[in-house]
Structures are given as structure tokens and as C-alpha cells.
PDB file of C-alpha atoms in Angstrom:
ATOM      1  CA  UNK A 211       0.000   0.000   0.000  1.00 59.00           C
ATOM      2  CA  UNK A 212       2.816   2.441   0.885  1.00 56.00           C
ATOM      3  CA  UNK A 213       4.307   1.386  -2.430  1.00 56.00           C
ATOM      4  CA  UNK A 214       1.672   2.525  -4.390  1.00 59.00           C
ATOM      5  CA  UNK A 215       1.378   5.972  -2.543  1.00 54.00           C
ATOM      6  CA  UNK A 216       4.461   6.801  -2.758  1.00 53.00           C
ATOM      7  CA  UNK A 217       4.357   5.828  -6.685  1.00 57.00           C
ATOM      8  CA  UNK A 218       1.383   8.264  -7.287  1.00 58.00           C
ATOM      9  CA  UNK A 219       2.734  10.828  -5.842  1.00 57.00           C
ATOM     10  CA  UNK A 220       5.748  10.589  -7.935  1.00 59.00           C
ATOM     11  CA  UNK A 221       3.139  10.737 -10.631  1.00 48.00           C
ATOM     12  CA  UNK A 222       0.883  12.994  -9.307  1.00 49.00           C
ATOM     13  CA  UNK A 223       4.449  15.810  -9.033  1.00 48.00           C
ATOM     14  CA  UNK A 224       5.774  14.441 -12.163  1.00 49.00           C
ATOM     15  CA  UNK A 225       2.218  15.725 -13.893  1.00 47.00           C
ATOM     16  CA  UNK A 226       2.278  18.999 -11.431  1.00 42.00           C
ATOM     17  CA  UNK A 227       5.511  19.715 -12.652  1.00 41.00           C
ATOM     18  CA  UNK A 228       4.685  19.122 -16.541  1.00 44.00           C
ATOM     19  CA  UNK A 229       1.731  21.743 -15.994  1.00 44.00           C
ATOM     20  CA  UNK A 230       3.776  24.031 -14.610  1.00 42.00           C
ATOM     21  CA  UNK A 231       6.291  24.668 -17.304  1.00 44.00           C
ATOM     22  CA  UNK A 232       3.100  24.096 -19.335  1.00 45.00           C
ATOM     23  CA  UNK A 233       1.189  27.011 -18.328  1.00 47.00           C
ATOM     24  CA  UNK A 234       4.438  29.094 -17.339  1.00 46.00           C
ATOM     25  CA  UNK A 235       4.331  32.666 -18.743  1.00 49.00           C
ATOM     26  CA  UNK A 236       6.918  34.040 -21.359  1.00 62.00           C
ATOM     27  CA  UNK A 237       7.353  37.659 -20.350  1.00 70.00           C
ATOM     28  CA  UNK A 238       8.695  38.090 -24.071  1.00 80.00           C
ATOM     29  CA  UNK A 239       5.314  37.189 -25.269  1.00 86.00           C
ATOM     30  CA  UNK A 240       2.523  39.619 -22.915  1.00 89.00           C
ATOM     31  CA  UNK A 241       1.870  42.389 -24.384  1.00 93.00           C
ATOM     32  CA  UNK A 242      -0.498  43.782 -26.999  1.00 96.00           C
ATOM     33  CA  UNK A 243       0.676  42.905 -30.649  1.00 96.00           C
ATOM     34  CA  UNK A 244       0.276  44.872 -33.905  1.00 96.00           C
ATOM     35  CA  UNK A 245       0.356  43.415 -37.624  1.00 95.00           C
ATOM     36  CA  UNK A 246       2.562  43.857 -40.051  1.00 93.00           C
ATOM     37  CA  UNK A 247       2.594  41.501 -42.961  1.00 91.00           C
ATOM     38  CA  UNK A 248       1.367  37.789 -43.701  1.00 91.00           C
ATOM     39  CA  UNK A 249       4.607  37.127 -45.868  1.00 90.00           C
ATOM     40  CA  UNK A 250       4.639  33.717 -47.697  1.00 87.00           C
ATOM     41  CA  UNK A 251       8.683  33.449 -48.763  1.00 84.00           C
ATOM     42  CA  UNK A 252       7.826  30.472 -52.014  1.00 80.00           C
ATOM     43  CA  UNK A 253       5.835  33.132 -53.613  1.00 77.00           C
ATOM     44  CA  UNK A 254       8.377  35.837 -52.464  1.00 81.00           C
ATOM     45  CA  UNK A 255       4.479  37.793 -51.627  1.00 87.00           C
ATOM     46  CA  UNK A 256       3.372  40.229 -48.890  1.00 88.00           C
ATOM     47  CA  UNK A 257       0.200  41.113 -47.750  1.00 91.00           C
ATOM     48  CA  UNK A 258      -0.919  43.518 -45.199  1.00 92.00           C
ATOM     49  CA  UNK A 259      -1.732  42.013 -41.508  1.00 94.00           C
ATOM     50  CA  UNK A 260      -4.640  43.596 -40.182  1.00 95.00           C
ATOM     51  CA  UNK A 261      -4.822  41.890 -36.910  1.00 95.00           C
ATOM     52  CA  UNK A 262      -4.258  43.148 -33.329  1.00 97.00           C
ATOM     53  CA  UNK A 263      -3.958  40.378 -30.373  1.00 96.00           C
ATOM     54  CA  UNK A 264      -2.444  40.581 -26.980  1.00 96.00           C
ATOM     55  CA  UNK A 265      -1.395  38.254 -25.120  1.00 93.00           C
ATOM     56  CA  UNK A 266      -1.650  38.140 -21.397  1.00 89.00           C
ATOM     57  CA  UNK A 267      -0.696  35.757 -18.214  1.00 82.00           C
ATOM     58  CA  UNK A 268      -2.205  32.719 -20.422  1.00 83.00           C
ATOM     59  CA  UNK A 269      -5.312  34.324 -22.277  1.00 90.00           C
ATOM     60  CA  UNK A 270      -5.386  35.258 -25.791  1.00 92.00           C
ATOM     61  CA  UNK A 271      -7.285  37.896 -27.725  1.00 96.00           C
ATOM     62  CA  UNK A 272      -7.014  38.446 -31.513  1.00 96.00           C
ATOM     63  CA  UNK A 273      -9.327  41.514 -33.006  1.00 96.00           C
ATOM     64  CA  UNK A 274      -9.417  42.961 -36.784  1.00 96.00           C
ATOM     65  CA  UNK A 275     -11.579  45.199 -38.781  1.00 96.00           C
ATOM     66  CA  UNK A 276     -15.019  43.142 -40.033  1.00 94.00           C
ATOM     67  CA  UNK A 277     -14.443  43.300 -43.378  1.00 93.00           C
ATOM     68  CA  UNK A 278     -10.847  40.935 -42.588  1.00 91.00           C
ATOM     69  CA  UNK A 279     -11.678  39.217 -39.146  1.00 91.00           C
ATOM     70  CA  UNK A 280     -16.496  38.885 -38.362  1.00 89.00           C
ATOM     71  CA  UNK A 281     -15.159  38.118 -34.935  1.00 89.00           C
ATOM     72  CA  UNK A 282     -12.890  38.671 -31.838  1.00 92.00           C
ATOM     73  CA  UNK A 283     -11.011  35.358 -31.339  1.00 93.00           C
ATOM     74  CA  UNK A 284     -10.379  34.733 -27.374  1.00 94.00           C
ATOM     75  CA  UNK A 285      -8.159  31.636 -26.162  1.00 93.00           C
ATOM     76  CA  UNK A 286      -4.809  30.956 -24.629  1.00 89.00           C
ATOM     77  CA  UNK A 287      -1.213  30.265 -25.270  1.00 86.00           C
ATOM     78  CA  UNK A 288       1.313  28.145 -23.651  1.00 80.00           C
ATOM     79  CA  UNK A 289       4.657  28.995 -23.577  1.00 74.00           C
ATOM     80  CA  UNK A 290       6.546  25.541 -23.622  1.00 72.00           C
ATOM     81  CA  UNK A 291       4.304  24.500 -26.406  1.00 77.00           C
ATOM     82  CA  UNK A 292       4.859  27.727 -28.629  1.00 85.00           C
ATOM     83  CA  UNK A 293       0.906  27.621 -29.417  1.00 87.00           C
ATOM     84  CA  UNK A 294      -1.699  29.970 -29.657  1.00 91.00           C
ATOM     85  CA  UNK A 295      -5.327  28.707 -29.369  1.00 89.00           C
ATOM     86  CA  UNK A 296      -8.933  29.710 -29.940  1.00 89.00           C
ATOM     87  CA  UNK A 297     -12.113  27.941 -30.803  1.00 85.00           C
ATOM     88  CA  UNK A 298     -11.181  29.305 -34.146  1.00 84.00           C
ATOM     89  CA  UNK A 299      -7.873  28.856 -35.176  1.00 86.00           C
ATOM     90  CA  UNK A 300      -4.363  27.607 -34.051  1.00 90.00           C
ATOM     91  CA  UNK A 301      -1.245  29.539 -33.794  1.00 92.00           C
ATOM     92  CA  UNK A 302       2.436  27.987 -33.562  1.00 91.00           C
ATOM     93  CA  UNK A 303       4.754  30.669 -32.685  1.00 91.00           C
ATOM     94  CA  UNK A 304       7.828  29.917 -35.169  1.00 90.00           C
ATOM     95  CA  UNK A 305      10.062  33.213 -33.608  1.00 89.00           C
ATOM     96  CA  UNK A 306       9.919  35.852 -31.231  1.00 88.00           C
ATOM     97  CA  UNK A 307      13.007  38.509 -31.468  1.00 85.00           C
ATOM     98  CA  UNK A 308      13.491  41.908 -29.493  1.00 81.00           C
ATOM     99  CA  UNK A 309       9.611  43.344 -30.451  1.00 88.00           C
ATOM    100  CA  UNK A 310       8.861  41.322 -33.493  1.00 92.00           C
ATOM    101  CA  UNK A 311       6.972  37.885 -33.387  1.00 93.00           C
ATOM    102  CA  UNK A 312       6.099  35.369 -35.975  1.00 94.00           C
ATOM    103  CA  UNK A 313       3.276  32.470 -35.890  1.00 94.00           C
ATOM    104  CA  UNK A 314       1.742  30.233 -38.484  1.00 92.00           C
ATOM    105  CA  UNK A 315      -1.392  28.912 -38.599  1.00 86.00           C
ATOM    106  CA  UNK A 316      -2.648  25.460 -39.376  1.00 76.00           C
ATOM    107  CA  UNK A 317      -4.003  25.627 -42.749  1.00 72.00           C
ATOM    108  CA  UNK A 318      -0.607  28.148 -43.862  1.00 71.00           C
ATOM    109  CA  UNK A 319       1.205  26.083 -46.341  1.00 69.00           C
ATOM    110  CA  UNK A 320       4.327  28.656 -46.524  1.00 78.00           C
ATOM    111  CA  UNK A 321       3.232  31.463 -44.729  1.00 87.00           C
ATOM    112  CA  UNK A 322       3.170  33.416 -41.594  1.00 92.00           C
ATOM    113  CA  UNK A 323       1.858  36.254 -40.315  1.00 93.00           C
ATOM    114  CA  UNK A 324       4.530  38.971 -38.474  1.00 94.00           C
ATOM    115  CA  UNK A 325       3.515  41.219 -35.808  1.00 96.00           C
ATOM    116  CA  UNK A 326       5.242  44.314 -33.807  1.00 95.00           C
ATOM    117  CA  UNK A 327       5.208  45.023 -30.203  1.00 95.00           C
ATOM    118  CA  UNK A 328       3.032  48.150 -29.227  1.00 95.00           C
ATOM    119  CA  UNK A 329       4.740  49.912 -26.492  1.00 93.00           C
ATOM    120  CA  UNK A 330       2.217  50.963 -23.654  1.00 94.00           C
ATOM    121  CA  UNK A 331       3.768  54.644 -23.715  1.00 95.00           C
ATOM    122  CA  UNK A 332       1.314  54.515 -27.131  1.00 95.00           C
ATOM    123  CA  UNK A 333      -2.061  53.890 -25.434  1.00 96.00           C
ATOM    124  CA  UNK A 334      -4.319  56.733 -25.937  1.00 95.00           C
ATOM    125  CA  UNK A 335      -7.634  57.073 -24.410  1.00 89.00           C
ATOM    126  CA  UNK A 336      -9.398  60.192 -25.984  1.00 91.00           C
ATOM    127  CA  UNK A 337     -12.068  59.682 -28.207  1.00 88.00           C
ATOM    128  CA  UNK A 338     -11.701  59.639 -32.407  1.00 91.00           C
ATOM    129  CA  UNK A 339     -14.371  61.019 -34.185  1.00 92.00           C
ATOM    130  CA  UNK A 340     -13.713  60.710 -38.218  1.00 95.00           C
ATOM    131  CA  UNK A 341     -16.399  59.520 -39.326  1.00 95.00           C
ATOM    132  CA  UNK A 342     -18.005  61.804 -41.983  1.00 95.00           C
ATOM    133  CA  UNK A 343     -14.666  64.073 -42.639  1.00 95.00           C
ATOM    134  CA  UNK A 344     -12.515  64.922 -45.145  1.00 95.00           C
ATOM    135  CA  UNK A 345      -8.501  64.700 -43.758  1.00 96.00           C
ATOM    136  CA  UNK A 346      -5.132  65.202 -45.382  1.00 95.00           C
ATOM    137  CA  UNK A 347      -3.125  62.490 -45.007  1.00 94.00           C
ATOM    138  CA  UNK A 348       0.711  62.400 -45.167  1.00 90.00           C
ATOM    139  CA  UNK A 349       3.934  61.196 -43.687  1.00 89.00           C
ATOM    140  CA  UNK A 350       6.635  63.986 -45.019  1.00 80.00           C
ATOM    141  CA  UNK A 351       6.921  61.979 -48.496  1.00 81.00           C
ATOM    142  CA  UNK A 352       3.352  62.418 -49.696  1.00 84.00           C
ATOM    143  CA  UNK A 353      -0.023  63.832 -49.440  1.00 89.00           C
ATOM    144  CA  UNK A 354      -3.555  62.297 -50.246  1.00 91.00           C
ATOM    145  CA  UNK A 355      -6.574  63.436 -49.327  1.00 93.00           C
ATOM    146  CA  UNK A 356      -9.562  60.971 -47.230  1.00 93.00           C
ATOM    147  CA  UNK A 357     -12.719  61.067 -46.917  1.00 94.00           C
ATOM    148  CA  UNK A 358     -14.556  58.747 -44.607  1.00 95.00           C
ATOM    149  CA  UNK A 359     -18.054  58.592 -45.683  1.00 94.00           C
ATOM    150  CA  UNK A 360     -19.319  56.995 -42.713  1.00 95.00           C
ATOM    151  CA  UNK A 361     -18.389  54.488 -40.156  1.00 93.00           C
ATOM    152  CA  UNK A 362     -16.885  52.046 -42.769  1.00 94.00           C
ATOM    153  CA  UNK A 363     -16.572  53.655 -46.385  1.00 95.00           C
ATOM    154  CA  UNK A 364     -13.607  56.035 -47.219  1.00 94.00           C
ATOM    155  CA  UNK A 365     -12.801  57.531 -50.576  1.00 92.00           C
ATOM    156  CA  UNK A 366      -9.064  58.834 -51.489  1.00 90.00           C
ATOM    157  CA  UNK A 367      -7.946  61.154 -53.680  1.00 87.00           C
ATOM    158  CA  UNK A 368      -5.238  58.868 -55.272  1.00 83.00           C
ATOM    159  CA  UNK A 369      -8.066  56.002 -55.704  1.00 77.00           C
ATOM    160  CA  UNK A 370     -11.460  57.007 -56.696  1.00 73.00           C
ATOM    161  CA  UNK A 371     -13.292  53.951 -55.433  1.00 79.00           C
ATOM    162  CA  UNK A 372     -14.677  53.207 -51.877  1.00 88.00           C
ATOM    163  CA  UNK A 373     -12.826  51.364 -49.544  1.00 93.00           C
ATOM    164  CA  UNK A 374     -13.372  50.164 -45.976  1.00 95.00           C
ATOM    165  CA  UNK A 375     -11.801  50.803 -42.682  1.00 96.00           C
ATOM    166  CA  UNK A 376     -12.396  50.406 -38.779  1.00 96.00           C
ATOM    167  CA  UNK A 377     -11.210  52.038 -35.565  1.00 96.00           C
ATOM    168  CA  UNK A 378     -10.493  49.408 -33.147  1.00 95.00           C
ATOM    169  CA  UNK A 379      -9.663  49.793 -29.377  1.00 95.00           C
ATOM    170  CA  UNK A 380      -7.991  46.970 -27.474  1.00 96.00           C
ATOM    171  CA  UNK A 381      -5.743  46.863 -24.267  1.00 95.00           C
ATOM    172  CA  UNK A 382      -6.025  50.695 -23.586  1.00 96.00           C
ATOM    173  CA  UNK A 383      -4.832  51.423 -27.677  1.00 97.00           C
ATOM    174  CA  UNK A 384      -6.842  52.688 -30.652  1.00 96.00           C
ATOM    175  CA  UNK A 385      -6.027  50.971 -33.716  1.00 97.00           C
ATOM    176  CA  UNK A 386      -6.795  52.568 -37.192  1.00 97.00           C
ATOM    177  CA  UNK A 387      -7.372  49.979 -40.021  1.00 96.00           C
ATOM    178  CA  UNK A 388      -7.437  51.474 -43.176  1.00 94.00           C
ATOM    179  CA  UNK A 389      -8.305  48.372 -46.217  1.00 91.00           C
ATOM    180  CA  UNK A 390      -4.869  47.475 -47.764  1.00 84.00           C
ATOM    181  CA  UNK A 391      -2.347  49.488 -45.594  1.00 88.00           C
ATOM    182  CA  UNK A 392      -0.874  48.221 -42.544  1.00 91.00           C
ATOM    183  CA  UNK A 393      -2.434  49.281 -39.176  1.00 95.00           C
ATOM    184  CA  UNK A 394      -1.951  52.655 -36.928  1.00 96.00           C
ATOM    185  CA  UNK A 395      -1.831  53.497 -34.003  1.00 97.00           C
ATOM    186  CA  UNK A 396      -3.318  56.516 -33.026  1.00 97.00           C
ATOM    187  CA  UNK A 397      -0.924  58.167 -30.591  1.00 95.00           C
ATOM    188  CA  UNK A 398      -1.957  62.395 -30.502  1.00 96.00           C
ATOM    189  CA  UNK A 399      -5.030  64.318 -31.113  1.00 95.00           C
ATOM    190  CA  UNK A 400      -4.323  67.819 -31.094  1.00 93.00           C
ATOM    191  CA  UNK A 401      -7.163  70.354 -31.864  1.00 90.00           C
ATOM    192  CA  UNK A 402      -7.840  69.408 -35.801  1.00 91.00           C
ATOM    193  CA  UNK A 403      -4.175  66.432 -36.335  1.00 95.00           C
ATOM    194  CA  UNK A 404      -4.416  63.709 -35.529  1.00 97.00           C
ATOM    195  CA  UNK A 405      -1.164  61.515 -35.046  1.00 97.00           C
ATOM    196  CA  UNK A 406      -0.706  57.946 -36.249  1.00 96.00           C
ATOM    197  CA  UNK A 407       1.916  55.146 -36.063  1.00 95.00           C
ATOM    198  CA  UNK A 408       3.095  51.991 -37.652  1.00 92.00           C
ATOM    199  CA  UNK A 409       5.975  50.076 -37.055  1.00 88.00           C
ATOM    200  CA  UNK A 410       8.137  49.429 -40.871  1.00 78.00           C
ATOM    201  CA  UNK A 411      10.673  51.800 -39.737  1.00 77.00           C
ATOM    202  CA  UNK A 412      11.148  53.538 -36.772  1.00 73.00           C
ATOM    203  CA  UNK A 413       9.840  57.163 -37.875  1.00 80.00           C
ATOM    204  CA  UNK A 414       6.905  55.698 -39.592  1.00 87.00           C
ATOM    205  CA  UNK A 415       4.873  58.783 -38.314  1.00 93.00           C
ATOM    206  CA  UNK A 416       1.691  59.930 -40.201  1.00 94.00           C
ATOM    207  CA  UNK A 417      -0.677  62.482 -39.116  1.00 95.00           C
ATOM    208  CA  UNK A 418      -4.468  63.134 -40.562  1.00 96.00           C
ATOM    209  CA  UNK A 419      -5.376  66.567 -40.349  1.00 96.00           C
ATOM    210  CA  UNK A 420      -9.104  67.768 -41.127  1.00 96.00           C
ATOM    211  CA  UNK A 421      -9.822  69.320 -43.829  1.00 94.00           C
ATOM    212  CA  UNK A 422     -12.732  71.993 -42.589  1.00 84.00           C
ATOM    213  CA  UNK A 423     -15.411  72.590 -45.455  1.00 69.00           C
TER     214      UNK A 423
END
């Protein structure tokens, strides 16, 4: 009888250890996430990542505009296994480095989908109201001029055909997700500018400001 109580509780800490370093947290990995590009190297192609997921102790939340993602995907992650789950989908994470991270889902062939670290300094709580405004928009190399119709159509002056885009908030961070370009953040609104950031290069600045009638 001793024998086999002292066996299961070899087995019982051998399986309390294995959850442990199961369900350990990667500091690396918390944080709130920002996408950059699904990139699929056989094809040598790049497409814009409009996603936005952070990561905390062990959940998992994954939001993008409606028109790319009809619902937020909520799950968890474990760190020794390098996966991210939902009901929905399955993520392996294939490389996390300084504030970039990689994962692949199941039914990528090639593919993965990057992602940059948001910095918390960028949260911004104030309000956005664009809807229904004309805006210049520009990041010191170029100009064009938006219009967003309504809560989901915009028109540019470069492309004269409607186009959608969403503001998102997640984790304390407004994220602007305009159809085809990578996300922004919204940092700044100051009277009639509003300031936006993505992550290609470190002074990836843009700024919106409103074009009064």
C-alpha cells in the first residue's frame, strides 16, 4: 500500500511539474501585438496584416476590422508548447526577437503572419471622431486626401473607389485599419491632427489633419 502511494505521488508531481512549465508565462510574449505583414517566402508575396492580439498571463485575444476578421477570437497560449489557441484557429509561434513575433497557422502552407510590439507609452484614451470628414493624409513623403463617408466607407484622392476601414480599441490602444495598408496606431489628437503610427521603420509617423469645409 505504501508502495503505491508513494508511486502516485511521484506521478501525481511528475504531472504537477509538466503543468507548470506548461502554463508558465513568457514575459517576451505579454503584451499587446500589432500586424505587419502575412509574408509567404515560395511566392516571395506580402500582404498587409490587419490583426491586433495581446497576449496576457495565459489568455489570448485576436481583433481585426469586419471586413478581414467577423469576430474577436479569445483563447490561450502556452509557452513551452509555442501555441496559440482559440475555438477558431491555431497559432504555432515559429520566432519571437526583441519586439517582433512570428506564428503560423494550421491551414498556412508557406506562410506566416509577423507582428510588432506596441509599447504601452502609445495607449491613448481620448475619443476619435472621423467619421463623416474629409482629412489630409501624409507622412513627409506624400499627401492624399480621405474622406470617410461613414463608419466604414472612405474615398481617397489617389483612388477614386470606396474602400473600408475600422477604428479598433484593445488593451487601452486605438487601432486605425485602413483596407490594404498596414495598421496605426493613433498616438496624438491635437485640436484638428491627428497623429498615427506603424511600425516598418522607426519614424513611420503619419498624421491626418481635417480638412474643414
Amino acid at each position: 500500500m505504501r508502495r503505491i502511494k508513494y508511486i502516485s505521488t511521484i506521478v501525481l508531481s511528475i504531472i504537477a511539474v509538466i503543468l507548470l512549465f506548461a502554463f508558465i508565462t513568457n514575459n517576451k510574449l505579454k503584451g499587446t501585438w500589432i500586424g505587419a505583414y502575412n509574408i509567404y517566402p515560395d511566392m516571395e508575396l506580402y500582404m498587409t496584416n490587419e490583426r491586433i492580439m495581446t497576449l496576457d498571463n495565459y489568455s489570448y485575444l485576436e481583433q481585426g476590422p469586419k471586413y478581414e476578421l467577423t469576430k474577436k477570437r479569445k483563447g490561450y497560449y502556452l509557452n513551452t508548447l509555442n501555441l496559440i489557441k482559440s475555438e477558431l484557429n491555431t497559432y504555432e509561434i515559429i520566432g519571437i526577437e526583441n519586439d517582433s513575433l512570428k506564428v503560423k497557422a494550421k491551414h498556412y502552407e508557406s506562410g506566416f503572419r509577423t507582428f510588432h510590439r506596441i509599447n504601452d507609452s502609445l495607449k491613448y484614451g481620448q475619443k476619435i471622431n472621423i467619421a463623416g470628414k474629409r482629412f489630409l493624409f501624409g507622412n513627409g513623403k506624400g499627401t492624399d486626401t480621405i474622406y470617410f463617408k461613414n463608419d466604414s466607407i472612405f474615398e481617397s484622392s489617389t483612388y477614386k473607389y470606396n474602400s473600408r476601414w475600422e477604428l479598433i480599441k484593445q488593451n487601452g490602444f486605438q487601432i486605425l485599419f485602413i483596407e490594404e495598408f498596414s495598421p496605426f496606431v493613433v498616438i496624438n489628437q491635437d485640436g484638428n491632427s491627428i497623429e498615427l503610427k506603424r511600425f516598418e521603420n522607426p519614424n513611420d509617423n503619419y498624421k491626418l489633419t481635417e480638412l474643414k469645409k
